[in-house]
Amino acid sequence: MKTSDDQILKAYRLRSTASRSDILRLFVQRGYALSYSDIEKEISSTYDRVTVYRTLKTFVDKGVVHKVLDNEGVLKYALCNDHCSHTEHHHEHTHFKCLRCGHTECISDANIPAVVLPKGYQAREFNLLIQGICPKCE
Amino acid sequence: MKTSDDQILKAYRLRSTASRSDILRLFVQRGYALSYSDIEKEISSTYDRVTVYRTLKTFVDKGVVHKVLDNEGVLKYALCNDHCSHTEHHHEHTHFKCLRCGHTECISDANIPAVVLPKGYQAREFNLLIQGICPKCE
DNA sequence: GTAACTGCAAAATATTTGCATCCTT
DNA sequence: AAGGATGCAAATATTTTGCAGTTAC
């Protein structure tokens, strides 16, 4: 059975396997960034830990997901959207973490205005983490 | 022997112990953010791992240092400067990571301009990680 | 003197590696 | 068929906890 997840995998030239489909589906369904342990909670009974680790690494390498940094230093992963996938030319990322529900999502249409850096610093890439209250928790 | 590190400890109402002084001195000398393992490399022979972990946790709790997020998901710690220490009212932080030397430092005089968020999102705190080339590596 | 700090041992977590087997293309 | 992906076992790495002894104030 082909699902839309498999379409995504195919688009990234990844073999379509059960674990990849399931993990990918989890990202799509949730819509926010997931940490390794978030994923493990859902599917560790189904798939081996190692498989989850390797799947995430593969996804990052191929650009299916990207790393997101939580305020507490927890590494999470989020689906890449049109702005960040396919090209390596995106130089900024904004993520929003809700202080109530704790979910982190990509904010692709929030441009980071120019930042004035001290003399001598050359900026190449921007990563902004905004914390606050999301619409659902308001 | 009283050093300036002890003054800092005293200012934060922390007991002045050898491990705290040494770890604090390391931050002062380096001037950039250090990860746990950076610190361990220098002083694990002198102090126990556990002591280093606990010292870092104490420093964060008391506001001597704050957490800094590396682009790769590595958690680092940086000395708090006047802008972030003592008060809990700082709502933004900018860090610069050099792509050449890999060092991360606090940029306290780079204000983050207003960011336009999608409707319904309320921002409270900003954390910006800028990556590029620092003056020393230029 | 007392509460706080440290070191040691050990537990709990987290992540990685090697290899044989299985599956997608 | 062949290369890639998975599962299992086990090695490594990372972080935390308990407790007894030590130290700063």
XYZ file of C-alpha atoms (C1' of nucleotides) in Angstrom:
326
model
C 0.000 0.000 0.000
C 1.374 3.319 -1.008
C 0.725 6.234 1.244
C 1.681 9.850 0.928
C 4.589 9.115 3.200
C 5.996 6.830 0.603
C 5.681 9.594 -1.927
C 7.844 11.746 0.274
C 10.380 8.996 0.701
C 10.505 8.469 -2.998
C 10.972 12.152 -3.577
C 14.040 12.021 -1.394
C 15.275 8.875 -3.070
C 14.963 6.798 0.016
C 13.838 3.245 0.063
C 10.353 2.909 1.333
C 10.383 0.749 4.417
C 7.862 0.255 7.179
C 9.878 2.041 9.850
C 10.572 5.037 7.670
C 6.935 5.354 6.701
C 5.764 5.118 10.266
C 8.263 7.625 11.604
C 7.566 9.990 8.779
C 3.833 9.667 9.342
C 4.359 10.564 12.969
C 5.985 13.819 11.960
C 3.235 14.628 9.512
C 0.461 13.837 11.960
C 1.932 15.725 14.856
C 2.990 18.785 12.962
C 5.575 19.807 15.517
C 9.142 18.903 16.303
C 9.791 15.545 17.892
C 12.699 14.394 19.950
C 14.155 10.948 19.713
C 12.389 9.948 22.890
C 9.061 11.286 21.641
C 9.394 8.913 18.757
C 10.636 6.054 20.842
C 7.582 6.312 23.066
C 5.351 5.709 20.096
C 7.163 3.043 18.204
C 9.947 1.491 20.175
C 7.764 -1.508 20.694
C 7.482 -1.842 16.965
C 10.985 -0.999 15.879
C 14.359 -1.329 17.403
C 15.986 1.686 19.051
C 18.858 1.454 16.638
C 16.529 1.621 13.692
C 14.955 4.787 15.013
C 18.346 6.375 15.532
C 19.492 5.396 12.096
C 16.273 6.493 10.470
C 16.534 9.921 12.045
C 20.124 10.240 10.950
C 19.187 9.272 7.446
C 16.344 11.761 7.409
C 18.648 14.548 8.511
C 21.307 13.597 6.008
C 18.841 13.512 3.156
C 17.056 16.667 4.211
C 13.705 15.140 5.082
C 13.864 16.623 8.553
C 16.164 19.111 10.219
C 17.396 19.537 13.715
C 15.629 21.910 16.012
C 17.007 23.112 19.271
C 14.792 23.274 22.225
C 15.440 25.891 24.858
C 16.480 23.241 27.327
C 19.046 21.768 25.055
C 16.876 18.905 23.899
C 17.522 18.011 20.330
C 14.421 17.636 18.258
C 13.640 17.016 14.646
C 11.124 18.724 12.429
C 9.888 18.042 8.958
C 11.465 20.274 6.411
C 9.077 22.451 4.531
C 9.405 23.884 1.064
C 11.626 26.615 2.338
C 14.290 24.392 3.707
C 14.172 21.223 1.745
C 15.681 20.484 -1.621
C 18.013 23.430 -1.468
C 20.925 24.074 0.794
C 20.454 27.756 0.355
C 18.211 28.568 3.206
C 20.147 30.602 5.696
C 17.645 31.125 8.365
C 15.219 29.199 10.437
C 12.712 30.339 12.977
C 11.123 28.013 15.462
C 8.438 28.724 17.947
C 8.154 26.859 21.201
C 4.999 27.165 23.206
C 5.603 27.607 26.906
C 2.300 25.932 27.730
C 2.075 22.844 25.554
C 5.805 22.617 24.966
C 5.461 21.972 21.272
C 7.968 23.391 18.872
C 7.091 24.239 15.337
C 8.723 25.762 12.316
C 7.682 29.270 11.494
C 8.588 29.597 7.888
C 7.005 32.906 7.154
C 8.611 34.888 9.908
C 11.619 36.543 8.411
C 14.424 37.535 10.665
C 15.155 41.209 10.160
C 18.709 42.358 9.834
C 20.692 42.114 13.018
C 23.482 44.512 13.711
C 26.549 42.588 14.735
C 29.688 44.023 16.303
C 32.439 44.952 13.878
C 34.260 42.061 12.303
C 31.540 39.471 12.575
C 30.223 38.007 9.354
C 26.881 36.323 9.567
C 26.033 33.379 7.380
C 23.160 31.627 9.000
C 20.447 32.516 11.485
C 18.581 30.324 13.864
C 15.941 31.938 15.948
C 14.030 30.270 18.718
C 11.056 32.240 19.901
C 9.257 31.138 23.019
C 5.799 32.226 23.919
C 2.202 31.134 23.656
C 0.864 29.444 20.577
C -2.631 30.080 19.173
C -3.994 26.793 20.485
C -2.936 27.473 24.047
C -3.967 31.075 24.179
C 44.026 32.844 48.299
C 41.240 34.984 47.007
C 40.956 35.452 43.316
C 38.510 37.405 41.262
C 36.657 34.161 40.698
C 35.934 34.005 44.362
C 34.547 37.487 44.207
C 32.127 36.332 41.564
C 31.141 33.333 43.624
C 30.583 35.502 46.610
C 28.469 37.873 44.577
C 26.216 34.964 43.722
C 26.182 33.750 47.294
C 27.908 30.534 46.466
C 30.467 28.925 48.691
C 33.905 29.341 47.330
C 35.408 25.957 46.676
C 38.360 24.884 44.607
C 36.318 23.211 41.903
C 33.996 26.139 41.487
C 36.860 28.589 41.268
C 38.663 26.496 38.706
C 35.643 25.964 36.527
C 34.695 29.600 36.749
C 38.231 30.628 35.878
C 38.061 28.439 32.814
C 35.008 30.333 31.591
C 36.637 33.674 32.250
C 39.876 32.733 30.537
C 38.282 31.226 27.475
C 35.665 33.840 26.925
C 33.446 31.572 24.897
C 30.824 28.968 25.650
C 32.017 25.622 26.951
C 30.332 22.272 26.830
C 30.506 19.799 29.617
C 33.111 17.807 27.762
C 35.215 20.900 27.105
C 35.409 21.345 30.809
C 35.960 17.704 31.526
C 38.967 17.663 29.215
C 40.633 20.293 31.311
C 39.835 19.260 34.791
C 38.422 15.787 34.976
C 41.761 14.623 36.269
C 41.440 17.096 39.092
C 37.784 16.800 39.923
C 35.229 14.110 39.689
C 32.813 14.066 36.791
C 29.944 14.326 39.175
C 31.359 17.450 40.714
C 31.619 19.084 37.326
C 28.035 18.199 36.497
C 26.802 19.471 39.802
C 28.853 22.624 39.594
C 27.425 23.428 36.192
C 23.918 22.812 37.410
C 24.513 25.068 40.381
C 25.933 27.771 38.151
C 22.891 27.648 35.901
C 20.489 27.661 38.826
C 22.173 30.628 40.417
C 22.557 32.521 37.176
C 26.341 32.471 36.966
C 26.192 30.888 33.547
C 23.393 30.190 31.130
C 22.783 27.506 28.606
C 23.739 28.077 25.023
C 22.577 25.957 22.175
C 24.997 24.954 19.559
C 23.788 24.383 16.041
C 24.555 20.699 16.316
C 22.497 20.242 19.418
C 25.425 20.364 21.778
C 24.567 22.028 25.027
C 27.084 24.588 26.150
C 27.366 27.041 28.961
C 28.432 30.645 28.869
C 29.163 33.166 31.551
C 26.317 35.520 32.110
C 27.119 39.104 31.482
C 25.559 42.178 32.998
C 22.637 41.936 30.652
C 21.523 38.533 31.703
C 22.661 38.039 35.234
C 20.964 39.190 38.386
C 17.650 39.776 36.715
C 15.246 37.335 35.231
C 13.948 40.009 32.959
C 16.142 39.556 29.970
C 14.024 38.248 27.177
C 16.523 37.801 24.472
C 19.892 36.325 23.855
C 22.079 36.335 20.841
C 24.969 33.954 20.378
C 27.492 33.815 17.638
C 29.142 30.622 16.562
C 32.174 30.772 14.346
C 32.126 28.229 11.564
C 35.920 28.113 11.511
C 37.050 27.892 15.115
C 33.766 26.592 16.385
C 33.670 28.894 19.366
C 30.399 30.283 20.545
C 30.156 33.588 22.298
C 27.484 35.852 23.673
C 26.717 38.911 21.635
C 25.117 41.197 24.107
C 24.947 44.324 22.032
C 23.165 42.865 19.055
C 19.513 43.565 19.545
C 17.021 41.394 17.839
C 14.675 43.541 15.807
C 10.990 42.901 15.896
C 9.954 39.699 14.217
C 6.591 39.399 12.601
C 4.903 36.242 13.766
C 1.816 34.640 12.279
C -1.453 35.649 13.836
C -2.111 34.262 17.280
C 1.460 33.733 18.359
C 2.633 35.659 21.382
C 6.348 35.990 21.787
C 7.953 36.153 25.194
C 11.559 35.271 24.708
C 14.044 35.268 21.854
C 17.095 33.160 21.341
C 19.103 33.819 18.260
C 22.048 31.772 17.103
C 24.034 33.388 14.355
C 26.671 31.397 12.592
C 29.400 32.888 10.531
C 33.006 33.983 10.781
C 34.353 35.703 13.849
C 36.896 38.554 13.729
C 39.773 36.312 14.789
C 39.187 33.804 12.026
C 38.543 36.242 9.268
C 28.547 23.150 64.523
C 25.936 22.672 60.503
C 24.569 22.889 56.075
C 26.615 22.495 51.895
C 30.034 20.320 48.840
C 32.826 16.447 47.196
C 34.311 11.829 45.713
C 33.320 7.191 44.927
C 30.445 3.503 43.452
C 26.828 2.328 40.896
C 22.536 2.959 38.533
C 20.024 4.862 34.842
C 20.033 6.868 30.127
C 21.484 7.662 25.765
C 23.995 6.619 21.583
C 26.929 3.890 18.568
C 28.998 -0.263 16.283
C 29.472 -4.954 14.249
C 27.404 -8.478 12.057
C 24.144 -11.729 10.229
C 19.733 -11.619 8.049
C 16.086 -9.659 5.452
C 13.945 -6.549 2.140
C 13.490 -2.972 -1.623
C 14.504 -1.989 -6.068
C 21.075 -10.310 -7.658
C 22.939 -6.562 -4.914
C 23.080 -2.943 -2.074
C 20.751 -1.063 1.510
C 17.964 -1.530 5.859
C 16.850 -3.961 10.052
C 17.307 -6.425 14.503
C 20.004 -8.174 18.021
C 23.830 -8.105 21.088
C 27.064 -5.515 23.081
C 30.194 -1.731 23.515
C 30.504 3.354 24.590
C 29.139 7.508 26.218
C 26.444 10.513 29.083
C 24.033 11.916 33.122
C 22.033 11.027 37.636
C 21.597 9.213 42.440
C 22.862 7.642 47.160
C 25.799 7.916 50.709
C 29.679 8.673 53.669
C 33.310 11.724 54.517
C 35.023 16.630 54.172
C 34.900 21.629 54.074
C 33.321 26.576 54.015
C 31.220 29.809 56.737
